Coordinates of C-alpha atoms in Angstrom, one line a residue:
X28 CA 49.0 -37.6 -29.6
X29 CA 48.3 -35.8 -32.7
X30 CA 44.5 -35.3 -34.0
X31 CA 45.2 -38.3 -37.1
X32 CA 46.3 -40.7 -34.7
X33 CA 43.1 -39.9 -32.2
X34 CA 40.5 -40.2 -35.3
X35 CA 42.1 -43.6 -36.4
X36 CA 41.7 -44.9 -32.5
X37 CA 38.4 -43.5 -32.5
X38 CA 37.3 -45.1 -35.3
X39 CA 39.3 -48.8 -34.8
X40 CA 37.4 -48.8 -31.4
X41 CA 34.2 -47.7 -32.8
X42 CA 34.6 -50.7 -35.8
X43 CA 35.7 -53.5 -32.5
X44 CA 31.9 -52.6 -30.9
X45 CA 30.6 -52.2 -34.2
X46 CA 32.1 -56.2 -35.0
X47 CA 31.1 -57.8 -31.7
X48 CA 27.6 -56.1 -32.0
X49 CA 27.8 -57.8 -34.9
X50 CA 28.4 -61.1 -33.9
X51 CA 25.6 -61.1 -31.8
X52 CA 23.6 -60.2 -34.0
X53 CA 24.2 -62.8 -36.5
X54 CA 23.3 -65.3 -33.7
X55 CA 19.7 -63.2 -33.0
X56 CA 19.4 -63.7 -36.8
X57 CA 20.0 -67.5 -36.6
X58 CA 17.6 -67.9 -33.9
X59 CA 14.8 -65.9 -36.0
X60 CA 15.5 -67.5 -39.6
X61 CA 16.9 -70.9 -39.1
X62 CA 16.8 -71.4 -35.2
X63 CA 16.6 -74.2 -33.0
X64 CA 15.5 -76.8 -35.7
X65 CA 16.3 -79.8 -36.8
X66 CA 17.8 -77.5 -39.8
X67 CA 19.3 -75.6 -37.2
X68 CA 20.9 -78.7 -35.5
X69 CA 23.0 -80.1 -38.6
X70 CA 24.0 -76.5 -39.3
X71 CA 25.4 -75.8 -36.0
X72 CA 26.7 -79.3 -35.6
X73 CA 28.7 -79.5 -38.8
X74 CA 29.5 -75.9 -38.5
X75 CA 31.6 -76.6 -34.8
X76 CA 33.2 -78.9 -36.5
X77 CA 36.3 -76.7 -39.0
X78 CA 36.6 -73.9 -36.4
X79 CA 37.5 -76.4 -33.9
X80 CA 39.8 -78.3 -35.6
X81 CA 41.6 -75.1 -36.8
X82 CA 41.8 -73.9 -33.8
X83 CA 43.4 -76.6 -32.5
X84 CA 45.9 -77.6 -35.1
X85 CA 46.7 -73.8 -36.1
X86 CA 44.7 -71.3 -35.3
X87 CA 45.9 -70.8 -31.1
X88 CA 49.7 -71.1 -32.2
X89 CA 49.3 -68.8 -35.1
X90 CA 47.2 -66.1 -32.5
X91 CA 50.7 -66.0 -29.9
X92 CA 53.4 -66.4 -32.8
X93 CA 52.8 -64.5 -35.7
X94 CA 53.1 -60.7 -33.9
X95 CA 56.1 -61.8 -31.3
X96 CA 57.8 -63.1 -34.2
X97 CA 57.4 -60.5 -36.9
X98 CA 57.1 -57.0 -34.5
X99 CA 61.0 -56.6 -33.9
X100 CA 61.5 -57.3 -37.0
X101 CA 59.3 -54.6 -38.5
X102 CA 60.8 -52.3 -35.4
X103 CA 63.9 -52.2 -36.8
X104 CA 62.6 -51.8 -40.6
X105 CA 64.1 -55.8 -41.7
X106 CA 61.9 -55.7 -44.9
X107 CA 63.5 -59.0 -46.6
X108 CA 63.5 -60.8 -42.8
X109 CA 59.9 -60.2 -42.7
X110 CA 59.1 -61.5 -46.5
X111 CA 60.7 -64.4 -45.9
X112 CA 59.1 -65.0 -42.4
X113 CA 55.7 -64.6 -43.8
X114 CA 55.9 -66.6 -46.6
X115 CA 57.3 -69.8 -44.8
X116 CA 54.1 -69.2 -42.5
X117 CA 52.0 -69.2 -45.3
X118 CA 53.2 -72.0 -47.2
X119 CA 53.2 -73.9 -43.7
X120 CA 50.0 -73.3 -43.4
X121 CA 48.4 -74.0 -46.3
X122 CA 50.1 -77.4 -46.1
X123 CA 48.9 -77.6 -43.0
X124 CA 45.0 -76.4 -43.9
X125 CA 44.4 -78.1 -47.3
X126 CA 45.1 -81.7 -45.9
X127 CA 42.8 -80.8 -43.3
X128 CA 39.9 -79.1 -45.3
X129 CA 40.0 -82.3 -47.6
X130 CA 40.2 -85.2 -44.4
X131 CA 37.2 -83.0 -43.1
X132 CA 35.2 -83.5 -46.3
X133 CA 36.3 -87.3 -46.6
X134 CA 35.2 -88.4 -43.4
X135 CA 32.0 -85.8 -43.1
X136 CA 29.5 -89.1 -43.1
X137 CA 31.2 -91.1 -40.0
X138 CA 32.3 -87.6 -38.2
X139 CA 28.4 -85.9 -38.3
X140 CA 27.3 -89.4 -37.5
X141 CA 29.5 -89.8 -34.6
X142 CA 28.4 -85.9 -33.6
X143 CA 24.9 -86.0 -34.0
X144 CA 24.1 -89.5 -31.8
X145 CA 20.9 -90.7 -32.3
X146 CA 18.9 -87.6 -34.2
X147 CA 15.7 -87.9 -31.4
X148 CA 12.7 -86.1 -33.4
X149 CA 14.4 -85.2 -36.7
X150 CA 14.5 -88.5 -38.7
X151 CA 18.4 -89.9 -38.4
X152 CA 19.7 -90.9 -41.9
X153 CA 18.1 -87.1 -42.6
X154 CA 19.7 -85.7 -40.9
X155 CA 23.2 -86.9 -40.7
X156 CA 23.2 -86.6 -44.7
X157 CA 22.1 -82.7 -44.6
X158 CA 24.8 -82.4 -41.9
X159 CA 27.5 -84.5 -44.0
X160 CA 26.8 -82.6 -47.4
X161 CA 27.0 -79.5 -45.1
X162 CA 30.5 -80.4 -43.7
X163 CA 32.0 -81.1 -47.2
X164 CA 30.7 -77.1 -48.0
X165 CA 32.4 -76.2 -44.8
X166 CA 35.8 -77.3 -44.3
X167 CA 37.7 -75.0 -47.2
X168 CA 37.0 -72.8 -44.1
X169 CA 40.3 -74.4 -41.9
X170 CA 42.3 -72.5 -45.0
X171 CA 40.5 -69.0 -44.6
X172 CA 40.9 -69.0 -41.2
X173 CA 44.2 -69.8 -41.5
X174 CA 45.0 -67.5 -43.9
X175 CA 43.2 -64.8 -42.4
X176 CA 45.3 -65.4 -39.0
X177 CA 48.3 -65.1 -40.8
X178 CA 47.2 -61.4 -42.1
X179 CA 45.9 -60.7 -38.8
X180 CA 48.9 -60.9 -37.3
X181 CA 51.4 -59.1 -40.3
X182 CA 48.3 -56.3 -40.1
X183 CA 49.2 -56.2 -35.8
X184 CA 52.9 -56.6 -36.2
X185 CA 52.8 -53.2 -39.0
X186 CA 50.4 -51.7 -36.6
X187 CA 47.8 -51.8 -38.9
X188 CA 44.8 -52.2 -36.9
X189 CA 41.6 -51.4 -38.7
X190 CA 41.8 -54.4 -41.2
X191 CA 42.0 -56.8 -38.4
X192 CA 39.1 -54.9 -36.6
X193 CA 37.3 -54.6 -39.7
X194 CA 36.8 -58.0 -40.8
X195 CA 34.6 -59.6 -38.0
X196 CA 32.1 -57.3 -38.6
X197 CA 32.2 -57.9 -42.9
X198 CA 32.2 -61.6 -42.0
X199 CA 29.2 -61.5 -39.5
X200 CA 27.1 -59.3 -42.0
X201 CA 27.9 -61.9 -45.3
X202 CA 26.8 -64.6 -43.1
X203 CA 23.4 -62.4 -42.0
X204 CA 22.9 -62.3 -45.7
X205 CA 23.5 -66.1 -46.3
X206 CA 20.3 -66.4 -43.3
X207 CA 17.9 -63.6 -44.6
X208 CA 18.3 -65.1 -48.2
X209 CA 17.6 -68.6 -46.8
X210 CA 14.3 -67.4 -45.2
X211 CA 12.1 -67.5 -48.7
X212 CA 14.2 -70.4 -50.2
X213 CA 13.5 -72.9 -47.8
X214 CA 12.2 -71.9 -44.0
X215 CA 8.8 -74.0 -44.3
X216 CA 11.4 -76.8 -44.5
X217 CA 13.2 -76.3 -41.7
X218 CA 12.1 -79.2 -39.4
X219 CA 11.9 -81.5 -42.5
X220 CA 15.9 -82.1 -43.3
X221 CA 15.1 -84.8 -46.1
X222 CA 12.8 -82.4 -48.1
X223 CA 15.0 -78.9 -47.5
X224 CA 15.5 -77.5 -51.2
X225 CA 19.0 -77.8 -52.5
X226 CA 19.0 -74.2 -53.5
X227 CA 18.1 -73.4 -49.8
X228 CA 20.8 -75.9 -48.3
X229 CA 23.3 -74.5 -50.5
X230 CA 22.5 -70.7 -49.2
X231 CA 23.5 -71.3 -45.8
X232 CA 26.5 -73.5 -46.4
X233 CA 28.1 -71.4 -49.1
X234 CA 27.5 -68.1 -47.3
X235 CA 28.7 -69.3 -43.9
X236 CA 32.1 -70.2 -45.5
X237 CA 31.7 -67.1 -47.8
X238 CA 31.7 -65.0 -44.6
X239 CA 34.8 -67.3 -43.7
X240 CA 36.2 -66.4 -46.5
X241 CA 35.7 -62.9 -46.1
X242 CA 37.8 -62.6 -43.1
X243 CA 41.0 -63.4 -45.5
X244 CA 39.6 -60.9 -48.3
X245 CA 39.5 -58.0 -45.9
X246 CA 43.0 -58.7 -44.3
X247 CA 44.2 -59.5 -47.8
X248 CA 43.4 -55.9 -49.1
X249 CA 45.2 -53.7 -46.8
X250 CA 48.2 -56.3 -46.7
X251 CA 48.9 -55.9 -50.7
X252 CA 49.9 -52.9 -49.7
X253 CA 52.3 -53.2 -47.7
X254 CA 54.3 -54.9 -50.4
X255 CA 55.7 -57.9 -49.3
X256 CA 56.0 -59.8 -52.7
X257 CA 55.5 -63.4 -50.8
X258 CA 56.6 -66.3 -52.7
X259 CA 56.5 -70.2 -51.2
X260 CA 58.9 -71.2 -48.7
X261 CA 59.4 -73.7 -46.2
X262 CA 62.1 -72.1 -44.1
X263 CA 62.0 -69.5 -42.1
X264 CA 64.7 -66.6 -40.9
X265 CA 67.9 -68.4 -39.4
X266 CA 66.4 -68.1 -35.3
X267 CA 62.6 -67.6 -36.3
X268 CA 61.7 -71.4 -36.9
X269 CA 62.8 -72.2 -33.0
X270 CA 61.3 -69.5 -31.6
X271 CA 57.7 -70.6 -33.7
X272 CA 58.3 -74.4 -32.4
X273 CA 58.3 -72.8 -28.9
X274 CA 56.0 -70.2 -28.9
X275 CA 53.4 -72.6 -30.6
X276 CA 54.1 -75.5 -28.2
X277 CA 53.4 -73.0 -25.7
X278 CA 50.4 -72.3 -26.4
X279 CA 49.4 -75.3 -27.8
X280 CA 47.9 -77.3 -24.4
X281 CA 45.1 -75.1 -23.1
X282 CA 43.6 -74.1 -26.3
X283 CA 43.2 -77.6 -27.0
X284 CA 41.7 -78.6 -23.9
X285 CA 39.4 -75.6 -24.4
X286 CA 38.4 -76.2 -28.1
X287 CA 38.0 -80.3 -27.4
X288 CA 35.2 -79.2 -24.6
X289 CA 33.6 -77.3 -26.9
X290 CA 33.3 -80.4 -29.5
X291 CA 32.7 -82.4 -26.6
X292 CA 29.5 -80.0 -25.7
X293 CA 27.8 -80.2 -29.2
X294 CA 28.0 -83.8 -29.2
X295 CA 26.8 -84.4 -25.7
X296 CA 24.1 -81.7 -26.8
X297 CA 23.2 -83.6 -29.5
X298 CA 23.4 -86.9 -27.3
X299 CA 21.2 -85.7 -24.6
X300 CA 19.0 -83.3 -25.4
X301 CA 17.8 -84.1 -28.7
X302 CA 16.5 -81.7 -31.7
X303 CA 17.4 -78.4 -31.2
X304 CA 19.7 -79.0 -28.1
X305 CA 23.4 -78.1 -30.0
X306 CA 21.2 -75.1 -30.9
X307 CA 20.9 -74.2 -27.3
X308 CA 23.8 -74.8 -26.4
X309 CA 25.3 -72.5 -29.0
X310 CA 23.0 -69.6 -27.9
X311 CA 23.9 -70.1 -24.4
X312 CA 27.7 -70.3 -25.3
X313 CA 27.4 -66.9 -27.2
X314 CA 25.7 -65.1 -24.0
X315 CA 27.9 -67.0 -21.7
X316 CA 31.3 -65.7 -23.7
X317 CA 29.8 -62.1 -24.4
X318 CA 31.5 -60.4 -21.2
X319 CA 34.4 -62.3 -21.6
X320 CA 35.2 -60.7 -25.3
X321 CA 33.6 -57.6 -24.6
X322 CA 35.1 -56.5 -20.3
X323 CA 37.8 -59.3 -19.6
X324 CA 39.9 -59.4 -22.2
X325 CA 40.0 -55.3 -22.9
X326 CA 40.9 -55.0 -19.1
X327 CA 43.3 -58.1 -19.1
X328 CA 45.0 -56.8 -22.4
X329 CA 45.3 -53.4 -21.1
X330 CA 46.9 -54.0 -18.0
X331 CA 49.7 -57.1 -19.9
X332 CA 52.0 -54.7 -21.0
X333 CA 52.1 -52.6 -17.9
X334 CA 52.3 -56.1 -16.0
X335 CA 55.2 -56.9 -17.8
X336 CA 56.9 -54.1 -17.8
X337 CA 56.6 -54.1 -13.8
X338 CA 57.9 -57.6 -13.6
X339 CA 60.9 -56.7 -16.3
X340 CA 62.0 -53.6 -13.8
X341 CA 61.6 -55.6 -10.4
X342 CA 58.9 -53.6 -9.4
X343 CA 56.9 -56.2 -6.8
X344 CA 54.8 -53.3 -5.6
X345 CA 53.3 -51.5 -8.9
X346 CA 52.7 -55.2 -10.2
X347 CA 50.9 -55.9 -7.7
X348 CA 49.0 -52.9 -8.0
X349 CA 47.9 -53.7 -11.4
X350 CA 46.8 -56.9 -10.7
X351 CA 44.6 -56.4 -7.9
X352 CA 43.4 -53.6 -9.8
X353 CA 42.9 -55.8 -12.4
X354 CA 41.2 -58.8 -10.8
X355 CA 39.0 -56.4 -8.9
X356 CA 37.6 -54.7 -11.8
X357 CA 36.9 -57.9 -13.8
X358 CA 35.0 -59.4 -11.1
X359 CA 32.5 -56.5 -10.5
X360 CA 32.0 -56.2 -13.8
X361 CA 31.5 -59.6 -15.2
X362 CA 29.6 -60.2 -11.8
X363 CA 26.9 -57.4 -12.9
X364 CA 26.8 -59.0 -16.7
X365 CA 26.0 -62.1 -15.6
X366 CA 23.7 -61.1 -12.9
X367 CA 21.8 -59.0 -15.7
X368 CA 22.0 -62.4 -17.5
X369 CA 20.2 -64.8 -15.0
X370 CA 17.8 -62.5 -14.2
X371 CA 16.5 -61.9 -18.3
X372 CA 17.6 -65.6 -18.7
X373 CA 13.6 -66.1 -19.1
X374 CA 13.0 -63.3 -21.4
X375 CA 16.1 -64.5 -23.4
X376 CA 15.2 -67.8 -24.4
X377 CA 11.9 -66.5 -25.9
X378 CA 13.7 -64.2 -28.0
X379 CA 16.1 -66.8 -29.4
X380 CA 14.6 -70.3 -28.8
X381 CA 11.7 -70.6 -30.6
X382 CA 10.1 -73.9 -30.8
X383 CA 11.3 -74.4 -26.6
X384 CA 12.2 -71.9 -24.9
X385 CA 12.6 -73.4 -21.1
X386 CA 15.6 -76.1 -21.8
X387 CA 17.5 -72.8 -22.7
X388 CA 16.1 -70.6 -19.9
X389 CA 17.5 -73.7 -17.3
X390 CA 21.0 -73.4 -19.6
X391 CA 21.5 -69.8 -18.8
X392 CA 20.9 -69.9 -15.3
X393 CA 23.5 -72.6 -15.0
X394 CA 26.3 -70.7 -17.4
X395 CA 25.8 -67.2 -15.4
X396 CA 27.7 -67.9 -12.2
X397 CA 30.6 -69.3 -14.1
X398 CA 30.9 -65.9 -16.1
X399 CA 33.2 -64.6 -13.0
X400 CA 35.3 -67.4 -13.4
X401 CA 35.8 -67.5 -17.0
X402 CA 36.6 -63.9 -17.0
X403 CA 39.0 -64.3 -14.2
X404 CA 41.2 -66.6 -16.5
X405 CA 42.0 -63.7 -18.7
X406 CA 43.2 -61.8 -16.1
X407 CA 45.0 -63.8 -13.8
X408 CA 46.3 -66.1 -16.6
X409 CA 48.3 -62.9 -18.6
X410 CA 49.6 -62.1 -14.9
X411 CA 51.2 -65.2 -15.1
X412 CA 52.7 -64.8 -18.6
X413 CA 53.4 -61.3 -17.8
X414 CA 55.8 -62.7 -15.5
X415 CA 57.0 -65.6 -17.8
X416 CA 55.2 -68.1 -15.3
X417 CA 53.2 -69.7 -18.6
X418 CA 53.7 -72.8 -17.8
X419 CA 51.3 -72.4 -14.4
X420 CA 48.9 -70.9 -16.0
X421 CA 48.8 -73.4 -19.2
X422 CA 48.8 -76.5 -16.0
X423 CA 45.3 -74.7 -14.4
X424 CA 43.8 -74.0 -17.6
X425 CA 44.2 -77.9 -18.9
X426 CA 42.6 -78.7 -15.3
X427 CA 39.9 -76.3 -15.7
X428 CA 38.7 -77.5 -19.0
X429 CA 39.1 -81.5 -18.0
X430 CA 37.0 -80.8 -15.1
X431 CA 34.6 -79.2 -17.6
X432 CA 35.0 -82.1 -19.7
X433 CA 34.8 -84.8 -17.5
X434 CA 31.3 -82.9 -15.1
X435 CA 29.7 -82.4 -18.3
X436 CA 29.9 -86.1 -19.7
X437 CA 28.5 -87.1 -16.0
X438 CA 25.9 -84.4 -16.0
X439 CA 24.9 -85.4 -19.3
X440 CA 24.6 -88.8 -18.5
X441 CA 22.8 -88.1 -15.2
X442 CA 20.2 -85.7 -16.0
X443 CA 16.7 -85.7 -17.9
X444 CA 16.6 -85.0 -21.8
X445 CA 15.0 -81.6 -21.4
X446 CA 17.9 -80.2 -18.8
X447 CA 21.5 -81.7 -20.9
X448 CA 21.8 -77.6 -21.5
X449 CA 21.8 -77.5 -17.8
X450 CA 24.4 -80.0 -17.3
X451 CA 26.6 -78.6 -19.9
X452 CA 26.6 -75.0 -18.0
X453 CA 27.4 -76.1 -14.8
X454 CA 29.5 -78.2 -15.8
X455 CA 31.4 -75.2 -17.4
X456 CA 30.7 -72.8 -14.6
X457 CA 32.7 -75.6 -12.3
X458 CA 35.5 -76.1 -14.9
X459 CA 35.7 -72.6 -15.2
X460 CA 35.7 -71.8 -11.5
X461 CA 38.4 -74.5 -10.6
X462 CA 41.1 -73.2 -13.4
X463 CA 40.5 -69.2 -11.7
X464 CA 40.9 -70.8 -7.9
X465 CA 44.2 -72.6 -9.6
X466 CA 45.2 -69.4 -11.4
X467 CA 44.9 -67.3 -8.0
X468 CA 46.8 -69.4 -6.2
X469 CA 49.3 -69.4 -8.8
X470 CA 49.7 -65.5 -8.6
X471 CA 49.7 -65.6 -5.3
X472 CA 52.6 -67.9 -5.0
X473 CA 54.5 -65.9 -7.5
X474 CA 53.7 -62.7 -6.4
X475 CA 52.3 -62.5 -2.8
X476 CA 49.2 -61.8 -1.5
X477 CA 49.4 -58.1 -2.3
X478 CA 49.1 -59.1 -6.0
X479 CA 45.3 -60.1 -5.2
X480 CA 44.6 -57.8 -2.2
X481 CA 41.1 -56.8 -1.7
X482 CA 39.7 -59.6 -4.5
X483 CA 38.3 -61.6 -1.4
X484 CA 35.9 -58.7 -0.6
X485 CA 35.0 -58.2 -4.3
X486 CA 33.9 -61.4 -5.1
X487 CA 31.6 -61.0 -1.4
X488 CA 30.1 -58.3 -3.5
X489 CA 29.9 -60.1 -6.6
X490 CA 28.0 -62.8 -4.5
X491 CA 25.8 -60.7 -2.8
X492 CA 24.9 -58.1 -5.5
X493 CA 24.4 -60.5 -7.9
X494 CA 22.1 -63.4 -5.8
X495 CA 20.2 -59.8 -5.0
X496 CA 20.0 -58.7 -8.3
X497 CA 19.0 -61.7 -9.9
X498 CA 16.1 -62.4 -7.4
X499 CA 14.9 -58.8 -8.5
X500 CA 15.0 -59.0 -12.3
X501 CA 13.6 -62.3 -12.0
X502 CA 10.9 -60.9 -10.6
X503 CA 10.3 -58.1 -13.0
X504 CA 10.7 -60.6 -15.5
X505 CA 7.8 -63.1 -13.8
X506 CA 5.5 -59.6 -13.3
X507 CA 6.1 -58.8 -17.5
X508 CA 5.4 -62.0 -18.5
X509 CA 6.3 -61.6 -22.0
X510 CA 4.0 -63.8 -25.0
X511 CA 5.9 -63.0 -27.9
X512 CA 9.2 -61.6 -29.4
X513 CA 8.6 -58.1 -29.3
X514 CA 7.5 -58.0 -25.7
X515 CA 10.3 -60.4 -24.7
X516 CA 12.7 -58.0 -25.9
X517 CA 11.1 -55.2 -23.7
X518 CA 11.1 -57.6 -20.9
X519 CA 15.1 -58.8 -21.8
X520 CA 16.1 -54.3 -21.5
X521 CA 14.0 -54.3 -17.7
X522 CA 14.7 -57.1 -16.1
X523 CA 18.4 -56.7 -16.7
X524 CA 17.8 -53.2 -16.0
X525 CA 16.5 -53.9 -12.4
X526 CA 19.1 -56.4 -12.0
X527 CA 22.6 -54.5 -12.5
X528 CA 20.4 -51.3 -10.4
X529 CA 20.0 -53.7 -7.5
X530 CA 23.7 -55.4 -8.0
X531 CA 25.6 -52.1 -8.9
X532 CA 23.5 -50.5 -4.9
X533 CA 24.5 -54.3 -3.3
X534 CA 28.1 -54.0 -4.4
X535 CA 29.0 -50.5 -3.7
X536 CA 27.7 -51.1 -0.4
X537 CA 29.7 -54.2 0.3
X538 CA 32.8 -53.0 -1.5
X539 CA 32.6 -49.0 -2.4
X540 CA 36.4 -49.1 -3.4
X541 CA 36.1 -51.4 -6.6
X542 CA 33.8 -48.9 -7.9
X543 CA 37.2 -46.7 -7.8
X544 CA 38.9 -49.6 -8.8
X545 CA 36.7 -50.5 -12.3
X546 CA 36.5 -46.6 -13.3
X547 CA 40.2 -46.3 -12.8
X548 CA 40.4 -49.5 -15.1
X549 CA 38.0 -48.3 -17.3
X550 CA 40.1 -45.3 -18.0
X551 CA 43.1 -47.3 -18.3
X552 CA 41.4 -49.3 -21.5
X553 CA 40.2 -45.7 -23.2
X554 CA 43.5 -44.6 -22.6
X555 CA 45.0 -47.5 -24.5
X556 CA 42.9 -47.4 -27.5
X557 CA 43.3 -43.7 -27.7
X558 CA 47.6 -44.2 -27.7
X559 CA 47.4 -47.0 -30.5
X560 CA 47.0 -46.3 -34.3

């Protein structure tokens, strides 16, 4: 590998942290300028609202076609096949994406009515008209993000990596900007949604889809230049069109089960908890996601190609091998993250919920557990496709999301105002939980037992470790009894400290070989980044 291509890797990997750090930063923002409000409510509420409907109309078919479709192509250097097939996704998806931007904007009144139930403690007709204006600023962001996956994927296919990685992280900081700036305009106006200043309003719904919009400018940039001269079309390359019916269809089933849960959970939110509760819910889904992004799908992506590889040669064995490996790694990892996060779960919701923190505190402890089995998806779910056995893995996701969807309406229904947050997380730590048991059995049957050996004893250490490690950061957590933000965030760094120290002595003792196991995996993801440009 010569010294260029290691200094682009470095710095691609180094602008993917940089981006997720980001992200969560812009939430810790939120929570500090705008927060759990009734402000914050009709922001987060009508905010849901575009991403999810992209994402299930165009954005998860766009994420598997666009590189399987365009990457041979570039391989073998078919410039005009690749104009073409670019501009008939374009043009499909801007007809697809302005229809959708303006019905978003049309209905905004019944649709943040219908989301926002009965507005307990923030004054109804208030708030669904901030939430409805709102809406109407947000939905041109179903064509950015559309757009912008479109580039994403050309960028991937020409193995042009640092736009793609780039524009999280310009995104997240516009929309920082859009909350600092809102701060003087109109924070003493936050719980009052019928006197909020226009000017103020208008800052946090024009700089949220600004940092929408941003993720097309900075794909848009480095894509000029690879001089495609697009032009409108409607049909694709003679053999591309099938191949994007088939590749979206495939895909098409769990992501919408996954994204109608998440609409499902702001409205039930909103339903059962009252003011501030879709807030909560959005902080809890950020934390509760965090490992996933950050140690499942780097260990789950790394090991895909290898898998298929393996599966393409007949090699039962070395697939195997990887996906133990694999699985193993996952769970002691994700295991110790939300270990760490139970245990500063107290500490947490001081930092980020401001007006109550304990509703969120309850939340967290109810999402950690199912941070295993979310992560578990990844990995056992690309095993499956590695093999070209998608069709199990799309049949346990779609269970694993309709349990979550139909637990969370019963939890919901069933529990006090103050604990819906509660419901919603275990709820999702069930759903989540049922599609990896479904998954694992799914690799098993294709692929034998040897394909999960050892996972039974990992997840005894995930258990143990992390019951002891929460029980001791909770307790470092009770003894620094944090009163403020500052202190809370000391109190956040020990507790989780003492936690993944207790689960990381727990687990090595139960099962020293997945130490072996996550530092050979570990090493396998460097490796990775390092060998692409």
């Amino acid at each position: 590998m010569t010294r260029g291509i290691a200094a682009a890797a470095a710095l691609i990997a180094v602008v993917t942290v940089g981006a997720r750090l980001a992200g969560f930063a812009r939430t810790v923002v939120f929570s500090q300028t705008v927060g759990d409000t009734c402000l914050g409510t009709a922001y987060v509420t009508a905010n849901q609202l575009p991403a999810v409907l992209f994402e299930i109309v165009i954005g998860g078919a766009l994420t598997v076609m666009v590189v399987p479709v365009l990457a041979v192509a570039v391989r073998r250097g078919e410039h005009e096949r690749v104009r073409r097939t670019v501009s008939a996704l374009i043009t499909w998806v801007l007809l697809l994406s302005l229809p959708l931007a303006a019905l978003l904007a049309l209905v905004s009144v019944p649709a943040m009515t219908l989301m926002l139930g009965g507005g307990v403690g923030c004054g109804r007709a208030a708030l669904i008209s901030l939430a409805a204006r709102m809406l109407v600023v947000f939905a041109p962001q179903v064509v950015f993000y559309g757009l912008a996956a479109v580039l994403f994927g050309v960028l991937q296919a020409h193995r042009r990596f640092l736009g793609p990685a780039l524009a999280p992280l310009v995104s997240s900081l516009v929309v920082v900007a859009a909350y600092l700036a809102f701060v003087p305009l109109g924070s003493d106006h936050r719980q009052e949604p019928g006197a909020l200043p226009s000017v103020a309003e208008l800052t946090l719904s024009l700089g949220t889809t600004a940092g929408v919009a941003a993720l097309f400018v900075t794909a848009l940039l480095p894509t000029r230049r690879l001089g495609l001269s697009l032009r409108p079309r409607l049909t694709f390359p003679p053999g591309v069109g099938a191949r994007v019916r088939y590749l979206a269809t495939a895909s098409l089933l769990p992501l919408v089960a996954m994204q109608s849960s998440l609409l499902l959970a702001v409205a039930l939110a909103n339903r059962g908890g009252g003011a501030g509760a879709a807030v909560h819910y959005t902080y809890a889904w950020a934390l509760f996601t965090l490992p996933y992004g950050v140690i499942a799908v780097p260990i789950a992506t790394s090991a895909f190609t290898e898998l298929a590889v393996a599966h393409a040669e007949h090699d039962r064995p070395g697939f195997a091998r990887l996906s133990a490996a694999g699985a193993r790694a996952v769970v002691v990892i994700t295991a110790a993250a939300g270990t760490a996060l139970a245990a500063a779960a107290g500490p947490l919701s001081v930092v980020l919920a401001r007006v109550d923190p304990l509703p969120l505190e309850r939340g967290l402890l109810a999402y950690a557990p199912g941070v295993v089995g979310f992560a578990l998806i990844a990995v056992t779910g690309r095993a499956l496709y590695a093999s070209h056995d998608g069709r199990r893995a799309a049949i346990a996701q779609v269970v694993g999301w309709s349990v979550v969807m139909v637990c969370s309406c019963a939890l919901v229904w069933a529990v006090p105002a103050g604990w819906a947050i509660t419901g919603l997380g275990a709820a999702t730590t069930v759903g989540t939980g049922t599609a990896a048991v479904l998954l694992c059995a799914g690799v098993v049957s294709v692929h034998g037992r040897d394909s999960l050996a050892g996972l039974s004893r990992s997840l005894a250490a995930a258990l143990l470790g992390g019951v002891a490690g929460t029980v001791a950061g909770r307790a470092v957590a009770v003894v620094s009894e944090p009163s403020g933000v500052q202190t809370a965030v000391g109190a956040v760094l020990v507790s989780g400290g003492a936690a993944l120290v207790v689960f990381g002595a727990v687990a090595a003792l139960v099962d020293r070989s997945a130490v072996r196991v996550v530092a050979g995996r570990a090493q396998a993801v460097l490796e990775r980044r390092r060998g692409t440009r």
